[in-house]
PDB file of C-alpha atoms in Angstrom:
ATOM      1  CA  GLN A   6      17.512 -31.161 -19.996  1.00  0.00           C
ATOM      2  CA  VAL A   7      16.082 -27.569 -18.803  1.00  0.00           C
ATOM      3  CA  GLN A   8      15.347 -25.092 -21.595  1.00  0.00           C
ATOM      4  CA  LEU A   9      13.834 -21.396 -21.108  1.00  0.00           C
ATOM      5  CA  VAL A  10      12.934 -19.457 -24.120  1.00  0.00           C
ATOM      6  CA  GLU A  11      12.091 -15.800 -23.777  1.00  0.00           C
ATOM      7  CA  SER A  12      10.519 -14.036 -26.738  1.00  0.00           C
ATOM      8  CA  GLY A  13       8.291 -10.833 -27.616  1.00  0.00           C
ATOM      9  CA  GLY A  14      11.047  -8.261 -27.116  1.00  0.00           C
ATOM     10  CA  GLY A  15      11.604  -5.221 -29.446  1.00  0.00           C
ATOM     11  CA  VAL A  16      11.436  -1.611 -29.979  1.00  0.00           C
ATOM     12  CA  VAL A  17       8.593   0.005 -28.154  1.00  0.00           C
ATOM     13  CA  GLN A  18       7.946   3.714 -27.732  1.00  0.00           C
ATOM     14  CA  PRO A  19       7.667   5.363 -24.241  1.00  0.00           C
ATOM     15  CA  GLY A  20       4.291   4.630 -22.600  1.00  0.00           C
ATOM     16  CA  ARG A  21       3.337   2.098 -24.490  1.00  0.00           C
ATOM     17  CA  SER A  22       3.081  -1.654 -23.465  1.00  0.00           C
ATOM     18  CA  LEU A  23       4.857  -5.144 -24.261  1.00  0.00           C
ATOM     19  CA  ARG A  24       4.270  -8.608 -23.063  1.00  0.00           C
ATOM     20  CA  LEU A  25       7.107 -11.299 -22.895  1.00  0.00           C
ATOM     21  CA  SER A  26       6.807 -14.821 -22.896  1.00  0.00           C
ATOM     22  CA  CYS A  27       9.273 -17.613 -21.652  1.00  0.00           C
ATOM     23  CA  ALA A  28       8.877 -21.196 -22.762  1.00  0.00           C
ATOM     24  CA  ALA A  29       9.854 -23.756 -20.326  1.00  0.00           C
ATOM     25  CA  SER A  30      10.800 -27.375 -20.970  1.00  0.00           C
ATOM     26  CA  GLY A  31      12.915 -30.222 -19.161  1.00  0.00           C
ATOM     27  CA  PHE A  32      11.450 -29.704 -15.973  1.00  0.00           C
ATOM     28  CA  THR A  33       8.040 -29.859 -14.008  1.00  0.00           C
ATOM     29  CA  PHE A  34       7.152 -26.117 -14.382  1.00  0.00           C
ATOM     30  CA  SER A  35       4.575 -26.118 -11.915  1.00  0.00           C
ATOM     31  CA  SER A  36       6.613 -27.240  -8.883  1.00  0.00           C
ATOM     32  CA  TYR A  37       8.965 -23.968  -9.548  1.00  0.00           C
ATOM     33  CA  GLY A  38       8.808 -20.476  -8.465  1.00  0.00           C
ATOM     34  CA  MET A  39       9.879 -18.514 -11.682  1.00  0.00           C
ATOM     35  CA  HIS A  40      11.275 -15.058 -12.248  1.00  0.00           C
ATOM     36  CA  TRP A  41      12.157 -12.237 -14.549  1.00  0.00           C
ATOM     37  CA  VAL A  42      15.605 -10.556 -14.350  1.00  0.00           C
ATOM     38  CA  ARG A  43      16.763  -7.650 -16.500  1.00  0.00           C
ATOM     39  CA  GLN A  44      19.954  -5.979 -17.327  1.00  0.00           C
ATOM     40  CA  ALA A  45      20.355  -2.583 -18.678  1.00  0.00           C
ATOM     41  CA  PRO A  46      23.164  -2.187 -21.760  1.00  0.00           C
ATOM     42  CA  GLY A  47      26.483  -2.370 -20.067  1.00  0.00           C
ATOM     43  CA  LYS A  48      24.890  -2.590 -16.552  1.00  0.00           C
ATOM     44  CA  GLY A  49      24.398  -5.119 -13.970  1.00  0.00           C
ATOM     45  CA  LEU A  50      21.641  -7.383 -13.158  1.00  0.00           C
ATOM     46  CA  GLU A  51      18.177  -6.262 -11.391  1.00  0.00           C
ATOM     47  CA  TRP A  52      15.648  -8.793 -10.082  1.00  0.00           C
ATOM     48  CA  VAL A  53      12.075  -7.653 -11.609  1.00  0.00           C
ATOM     49  CA  ALA A  54       9.852  -9.782 -10.148  1.00  0.00           C
ATOM     50  CA  VAL A  55       8.847 -13.354  -9.091  1.00  0.00           C
ATOM     51  CA  ILE A  56       5.589 -15.537  -9.219  1.00  0.00           C
ATOM     52  CA  SER A  57       4.724 -18.664  -7.137  1.00  0.00           C
ATOM     53  CA  LEU A  58       4.374 -22.261  -8.506  1.00  0.00           C
ATOM     54  CA  ASP A  59       0.359 -21.958  -8.448  1.00  0.00           C
ATOM     55  CA  GLY A  60       0.703 -18.265  -9.808  1.00  0.00           C
ATOM     56  CA  ARG A  61      -1.187 -17.198  -6.509  1.00  0.00           C
ATOM     57  CA  ASN A  62       1.454 -15.010  -5.172  1.00  0.00           C
ATOM     58  CA  GLU A  63       3.684 -12.046  -7.213  1.00  0.00           C
ATOM     59  CA  TYR A  64       6.298  -9.872  -6.033  1.00  0.00           C
ATOM     60  CA  TYR A  65       7.944  -6.997  -7.737  1.00  0.00           C
ATOM     61  CA  ALA A  66      11.062  -4.666  -7.455  1.00  0.00           C
ATOM     62  CA  ASP A  67      10.028  -1.233  -6.365  1.00  0.00           C
ATOM     63  CA  SER A  68      11.156  -0.047  -9.966  1.00  0.00           C
ATOM     64  CA  VAL A  69       8.349  -1.691 -11.949  1.00  0.00           C
ATOM     65  CA  LYS A  70       5.505  -1.829  -9.207  1.00  0.00           C
ATOM     66  CA  GLY A  71       2.296  -1.185 -10.740  1.00  0.00           C
ATOM     67  CA  ARG A  72       3.485  -0.971 -14.268  1.00  0.00           C
ATOM     68  CA  PHE A  73       4.525  -4.767 -14.631  1.00  0.00           C
ATOM     69  CA  THR A  74       2.482  -7.726 -14.014  1.00  0.00           C
ATOM     70  CA  ILE A  75       3.920 -11.506 -14.007  1.00  0.00           C
ATOM     71  CA  SER A  76       1.836 -14.419 -14.827  1.00  0.00           C
ATOM     72  CA  ARG A  77       2.233 -17.978 -15.828  1.00  0.00           C
ATOM     73  CA  ASP A  78       0.097 -20.628 -17.516  1.00  0.00           C
ATOM     74  CA  ASN A  79       1.094 -24.009 -16.081  1.00  0.00           C
ATOM     75  CA  SER A  80      -1.089 -25.812 -18.647  1.00  0.00           C
ATOM     76  CA  LYS A  81       1.283 -24.460 -21.338  1.00  0.00           C
ATOM     77  CA  ASN A  82       4.643 -24.043 -19.219  1.00  0.00           C
ATOM     78  CA  THR A  83       5.204 -20.527 -19.954  1.00  0.00           C
ATOM     79  CA  LEU A  84       5.806 -17.632 -17.959  1.00  0.00           C
ATOM     80  CA  TYR A  85       4.625 -13.929 -18.894  1.00  0.00           C
ATOM     81  CA  LEU A  86       5.616 -10.519 -18.256  1.00  0.00           C
ATOM     82  CA  GLN A  87       3.079  -7.428 -19.126  1.00  0.00           C
ATOM     83  CA  MET A  88       4.826  -4.445 -19.382  1.00  0.00           C
ATOM     84  CA  ASN A  89       2.664  -1.092 -19.319  1.00  0.00           C
ATOM     85  CA  SER A  90       3.845   2.494 -19.172  1.00  0.00           C
ATOM     86  CA  LEU A  91       7.269   1.501 -20.451  1.00  0.00           C
ATOM     87  CA  ARG A  92       9.909   4.128 -19.967  1.00  0.00           C
ATOM     88  CA  ALA A  93      13.654   4.630 -21.230  1.00  0.00           C
ATOM     89  CA  GLU A  94      15.070   3.184 -18.062  1.00  0.00           C
ATOM     90  CA  ASP A  95      13.320  -0.172 -18.801  1.00  0.00           C
ATOM     91  CA  THR A  96      15.410  -0.542 -21.773  1.00  0.00           C
ATOM     92  CA  ALA A  97      17.274  -4.028 -20.765  1.00  0.00           C
ATOM     93  CA  VAL A  98      17.699  -7.626 -21.733  1.00  0.00           C
ATOM     94  CA  TYR A  99      14.890  -9.483 -20.058  1.00  0.00           C
ATOM     95  CA  TYR A 100      15.741 -12.869 -18.634  1.00  0.00           C
ATOM     96  CA  CYS A 101      13.356 -15.648 -17.388  1.00  0.00           C
ATOM     97  CA  ALA A 102      15.041 -17.462 -14.968  1.00  0.00           C
ATOM     98  CA  LYS A 103      13.906 -20.710 -12.674  1.00  0.00           C
ATOM     99  CA  GLY A 104      14.160 -20.711  -8.889  1.00  0.00           C
ATOM    100  CA  ARG A 105      15.981 -23.377  -7.405  1.00  0.00           C
ATOM    101  CA  GLY A 106      12.862 -24.466  -5.441  1.00  0.00           C
ATOM    102  CA  PRO A 107       9.113 -23.507  -4.865  1.00  0.00           C
ATOM    103  CA  LEU A 108      10.220 -20.806  -2.620  1.00  0.00           C
ATOM    104  CA  GLU A 109      13.829 -20.101  -3.468  1.00  0.00           C
ATOM    105  CA  TYR A 110      14.995 -16.629  -5.002  1.00  0.00           C
ATOM    106  CA  TYR A 111      18.383 -17.942  -6.421  1.00  0.00           C
ATOM    107  CA  PHE A 112      18.340 -19.293 -10.291  1.00  0.00           C
ATOM    108  CA  ASP A 113      19.655 -22.486 -11.288  1.00  0.00           C
ATOM    109  CA  TYR A 114      18.548 -21.963 -14.996  1.00  0.00           C
ATOM    110  CA  TRP A 115      18.317 -19.103 -17.238  1.00  0.00           C
ATOM    111  CA  GLY A 116      17.110 -18.212 -20.562  1.00  0.00           C
ATOM    112  CA  GLN A 117      18.973 -16.399 -23.324  1.00  0.00           C
ATOM    113  CA  GLY A 118      17.202 -13.135 -22.990  1.00  0.00           C
ATOM    114  CA  THR A 119      15.151 -11.017 -25.026  1.00  0.00           C
ATOM    115  CA  LEU A 120      16.008  -7.212 -25.589  1.00  0.00           C
ATOM    116  CA  VAL A 121      13.249  -4.608 -24.994  1.00  0.00           C
ATOM    117  CA  THR A 122      14.373  -1.128 -26.247  1.00  0.00           C
ATOM    118  CA  VAL A 123      12.263   1.751 -25.225  1.00  0.00           C
ATOM    119  CA  SER A 124      12.780   4.874 -27.659  1.00  0.00           C
ATOM    120  CA  SER A 125      10.957   7.385 -29.605  1.00  0.00           C
TER     121      SER A 125
ATOM    122  CA  ASP B   8      15.686  -2.900   0.821  1.00  0.00           C
ATOM    123  CA  ILE B   9      19.136  -4.706   1.198  1.00  0.00           C
ATOM    124  CA  GLN B  10      21.917  -3.181  -0.801  1.00  0.00           C
ATOM    125  CA  MET B  11      24.841  -5.395  -2.053  1.00  0.00           C
ATOM    126  CA  THR B  12      28.106  -4.061  -2.484  1.00  0.00           C
ATOM    127  CA  GLN B  13      31.066  -5.696  -4.290  1.00  0.00           C
ATOM    128  CA  SER B  14      34.578  -5.127  -4.488  1.00  0.00           C
ATOM    129  CA  PRO B  15      36.569  -4.586  -6.674  1.00  0.00           C
ATOM    130  CA  SER B  16      34.648  -3.335  -9.432  1.00  0.00           C
ATOM    131  CA  THR B  17      37.345  -4.472 -11.848  1.00  0.00           C
ATOM    132  CA  LEU B  18      40.303  -7.038 -11.077  1.00  0.00           C
ATOM    133  CA  SER B  19      43.295  -7.540 -13.505  1.00  0.00           C
ATOM    134  CA  ALA B  20      44.889 -11.003 -13.023  1.00  0.00           C
ATOM    135  CA  SER B  21      46.925 -13.630 -14.611  1.00  0.00           C
ATOM    136  CA  VAL B  22      46.516 -17.238 -15.442  1.00  0.00           C
ATOM    137  CA  GLY B  23      47.349 -19.324 -12.260  1.00  0.00           C
ATOM    138  CA  ASP B  24      46.406 -16.464  -9.977  1.00  0.00           C
ATOM    139  CA  ARG B  25      44.486 -16.959  -6.835  1.00  0.00           C
ATOM    140  CA  VAL B  26      41.721 -14.172  -6.958  1.00  0.00           C
ATOM    141  CA  THR B  27      39.241 -13.064  -3.990  1.00  0.00           C
ATOM    142  CA  ILE B  28      36.282 -11.033  -4.544  1.00  0.00           C
ATOM    143  CA  THR B  29      34.449  -9.602  -1.652  1.00  0.00           C
ATOM    144  CA  CYS B  30      30.504  -8.841  -1.168  1.00  0.00           C
ATOM    145  CA  ARG B  31      29.069  -6.481   1.557  1.00  0.00           C
ATOM    146  CA  ALA B  32      25.683  -6.735   2.706  1.00  0.00           C
ATOM    147  CA  SER B  33      24.048  -3.782   4.143  1.00  0.00           C
ATOM    148  CA  GLN B  34      22.149  -5.898   6.618  1.00  0.00           C
ATOM    149  CA  SER B  35      22.686  -9.500   7.721  1.00  0.00           C
ATOM    150  CA  ILE B  36      21.688 -12.172   5.369  1.00  0.00           C
ATOM    151  CA  SER B  37      22.657 -15.100   7.177  1.00  0.00           C
ATOM    152  CA  THR B  38      24.222 -17.502   4.543  1.00  0.00           C
ATOM    153  CA  TRP B  39      21.582 -16.404   1.847  1.00  0.00           C
ATOM    154  CA  LEU B  40      23.974 -15.689  -0.795  1.00  0.00           C
ATOM    155  CA  ALA B  41      24.596 -16.883  -4.292  1.00  0.00           C
ATOM    156  CA  TRP B  42      27.528 -16.095  -6.654  1.00  0.00           C
ATOM    157  CA  TYR B  43      27.040 -16.102 -10.313  1.00  0.00           C
ATOM    158  CA  GLN B  44      29.343 -15.856 -13.745  1.00  0.00           C
ATOM    159  CA  GLN B  45      28.468 -13.950 -16.748  1.00  0.00           C
ATOM    160  CA  ARG B  46      30.296 -13.959 -20.154  1.00  0.00           C
ATOM    161  CA  PRO B  47      29.625 -11.280 -22.494  1.00  0.00           C
ATOM    162  CA  GLY B  48      26.858 -11.758 -24.301  1.00  0.00           C
ATOM    163  CA  LYS B  49      25.637 -14.714 -22.275  1.00  0.00           C
ATOM    164  CA  ALA B  50      23.165 -15.194 -19.367  1.00  0.00           C
ATOM    165  CA  PRO B  51      24.813 -15.805 -15.915  1.00  0.00           C
ATOM    166  CA  LYS B  52      25.719 -19.021 -14.693  1.00  0.00           C
ATOM    167  CA  LEU B  53      25.275 -20.022 -10.856  1.00  0.00           C
ATOM    168  CA  LEU B  54      28.307 -20.996  -9.066  1.00  0.00           C
ATOM    169  CA  ILE B  55      27.907 -20.777  -5.424  1.00  0.00           C
ATOM    170  CA  TYR B  56      24.628 -20.840  -3.311  1.00  0.00           C
ATOM    171  CA  LYS B  57      24.108 -20.775   0.589  1.00  0.00           C
ATOM    172  CA  ALA B  58      27.160 -18.792   0.575  1.00  0.00           C
ATOM    173  CA  SER B  59      29.289 -21.942   0.373  1.00  0.00           C
ATOM    174  CA  SER B  60      27.653 -24.660  -1.433  1.00  0.00           C
ATOM    175  CA  LEU B  61      29.123 -25.358  -4.981  1.00  0.00           C
ATOM    176  CA  GLU B  62      26.929 -25.891  -7.715  1.00  0.00           C
ATOM    177  CA  SER B  63      26.986 -29.162  -9.597  1.00  0.00           C
ATOM    178  CA  GLY B  64      29.054 -29.390 -12.338  1.00  0.00           C
ATOM    179  CA  VAL B  65      30.959 -26.140 -11.341  1.00  0.00           C
ATOM    180  CA  PRO B  66      35.065 -26.574 -10.910  1.00  0.00           C
ATOM    181  CA  SER B  67      36.279 -27.125  -7.369  1.00  0.00           C
ATOM    182  CA  ARG B  68      38.542 -24.247  -7.960  1.00  0.00           C
ATOM    183  CA  PHE B  69      35.548 -22.125  -7.138  1.00  0.00           C
ATOM    184  CA  SER B  70      34.936 -21.641  -3.566  1.00  0.00           C
ATOM    185  CA  GLY B  71      32.548 -19.278  -1.208  1.00  0.00           C
ATOM    186  CA  SER B  72      32.649 -18.368   2.466  1.00  0.00           C
ATOM    187  CA  GLY B  73      31.043 -15.620   4.859  1.00  0.00           C
ATOM    188  CA  SER B  74      27.938 -15.180   6.790  1.00  0.00           C
ATOM    189  CA  GLY B  75      26.014 -12.247   8.015  1.00  0.00           C
ATOM    190  CA  THR B  76      27.197  -9.216   6.060  1.00  0.00           C
ATOM    191  CA  GLU B  77      30.497 -10.375   4.812  1.00  0.00           C
ATOM    192  CA  PHE B  78      31.103 -12.854   1.846  1.00  0.00           C
ATOM    193  CA  THR B  79      33.914 -13.918  -0.504  1.00  0.00           C
ATOM    194  CA  LEU B  80      34.324 -15.622  -3.735  1.00  0.00           C
ATOM    195  CA  THR B  81      37.585 -17.193  -4.401  1.00  0.00           C
ATOM    196  CA  ILE B  82      39.147 -18.499  -7.684  1.00  0.00           C
ATOM    197  CA  SER B  83      42.223 -20.651  -6.294  1.00  0.00           C
ATOM    198  CA  SER B  84      43.876 -20.801  -9.581  1.00  0.00           C
ATOM    199  CA  LEU B  85      42.623 -18.548 -12.393  1.00  0.00           C
ATOM    200  CA  GLN B  86      41.914 -20.459 -15.777  1.00  0.00           C
ATOM    201  CA  PRO B  87      41.296 -18.708 -19.182  1.00  0.00           C
ATOM    202  CA  ASP B  88      37.593 -19.557 -18.944  1.00  0.00           C
ATOM    203  CA  ASP B  89      37.290 -17.607 -15.914  1.00  0.00           C
ATOM    204  CA  PHE B  90      37.901 -13.976 -17.132  1.00  0.00           C
ATOM    205  CA  ALA B  91      34.297 -12.864 -16.736  1.00  0.00           C
ATOM    206  CA  THR B  92      32.104 -10.677 -14.503  1.00  0.00           C
ATOM    207  CA  TYR B  93      31.120 -11.981 -11.189  1.00  0.00           C
ATOM    208  CA  TYR B  94      27.959 -11.327  -9.420  1.00  0.00           C
ATOM    209  CA  CYS B  95      26.631 -11.864  -5.860  1.00  0.00           C
ATOM    210  CA  GLN B  96      23.143 -11.835  -4.729  1.00  0.00           C
ATOM    211  CA  GLN B  97      21.120 -12.140  -1.785  1.00  0.00           C
ATOM    212  CA  TYR B  98      17.845 -13.650  -1.316  1.00  0.00           C
ATOM    213  CA  SER B  99      17.250 -13.283   2.218  1.00  0.00           C
ATOM    214  CA  SER B 100      14.689 -10.574   1.337  1.00  0.00           C
ATOM    215  CA  TYR B 101      13.404 -11.048  -2.181  1.00  0.00           C
ATOM    216  CA  SER B 102      16.592 -10.337  -4.342  1.00  0.00           C
ATOM    217  CA  THR B 103      19.388  -7.836  -4.891  1.00  0.00           C
ATOM    218  CA  PHE B 104      22.260  -8.297  -6.866  1.00  0.00           C
ATOM    219  CA  GLY B 105      25.818  -6.848  -6.510  1.00  0.00           C
ATOM    220  CA  GLN B 106      27.152  -4.220  -9.258  1.00  0.00           C
ATOM    221  CA  GLY B 107      29.345  -6.898 -10.500  1.00  0.00           C
ATOM    222  CA  THR B 108      33.118  -7.612 -10.422  1.00  0.00           C
ATOM    223  CA  LYS B 109      34.827  -7.751 -13.885  1.00  0.00           C
ATOM    224  CA  VAL B 110      37.901  -9.932 -13.788  1.00  0.00           C
ATOM    225  CA  GLU B 111      40.103  -9.137 -16.696  1.00  0.00           C
ATOM    226  CA  ILE B 112      43.423 -10.230 -18.177  1.00  0.00           C
ATOM    227  CA  LYS B 113      46.600  -8.226 -16.525  1.00  0.00           C
TER     228      LYS B 113
END
């Protein structure tokens, strides 16, 4: 069955960096676009970024553009999110999510999430 | 950017009630709309895609309708498992979620 397992969250000071990982299994990872979605405590969902199945194309929400980088390693079935210049408003649970298809921007499987807290 | 607005923000209902949640897009998104259910502390779960297509394994009491800028999610007979928060999502241009509708016990 499809599994997505995020890791790498934690407490980090403003201005510092953090890298999240998402280990995928149970499907052909290289055949699907993959996404990051976040949820601030007590708030709604916010789409963060997407990467194409071959890793050549990436798109970002305006709120993270220029600070976050999404990447993937299809040989390791792993998705990444490099987060630089972190701000308090980046505090959230970060979910990785599988697109329904190569170009689909809705999500049929989600990980359990990893909490990132940006605080001094 | 396409903005999504859900109403109401909170809905109080009883088991067996028919429940309707509305989602409006700031511009036409055709039928590029999905609905998710999220229970506390859990990841969202896909219910409906392409405005009205029921995801496999989702009970038939859930249904979606609409096109263009106005959409609805209907639960025909609310069950105890259905008390949760529901989000709409447009995927016509990248992705945007509505702010959520919490369905609580009356």
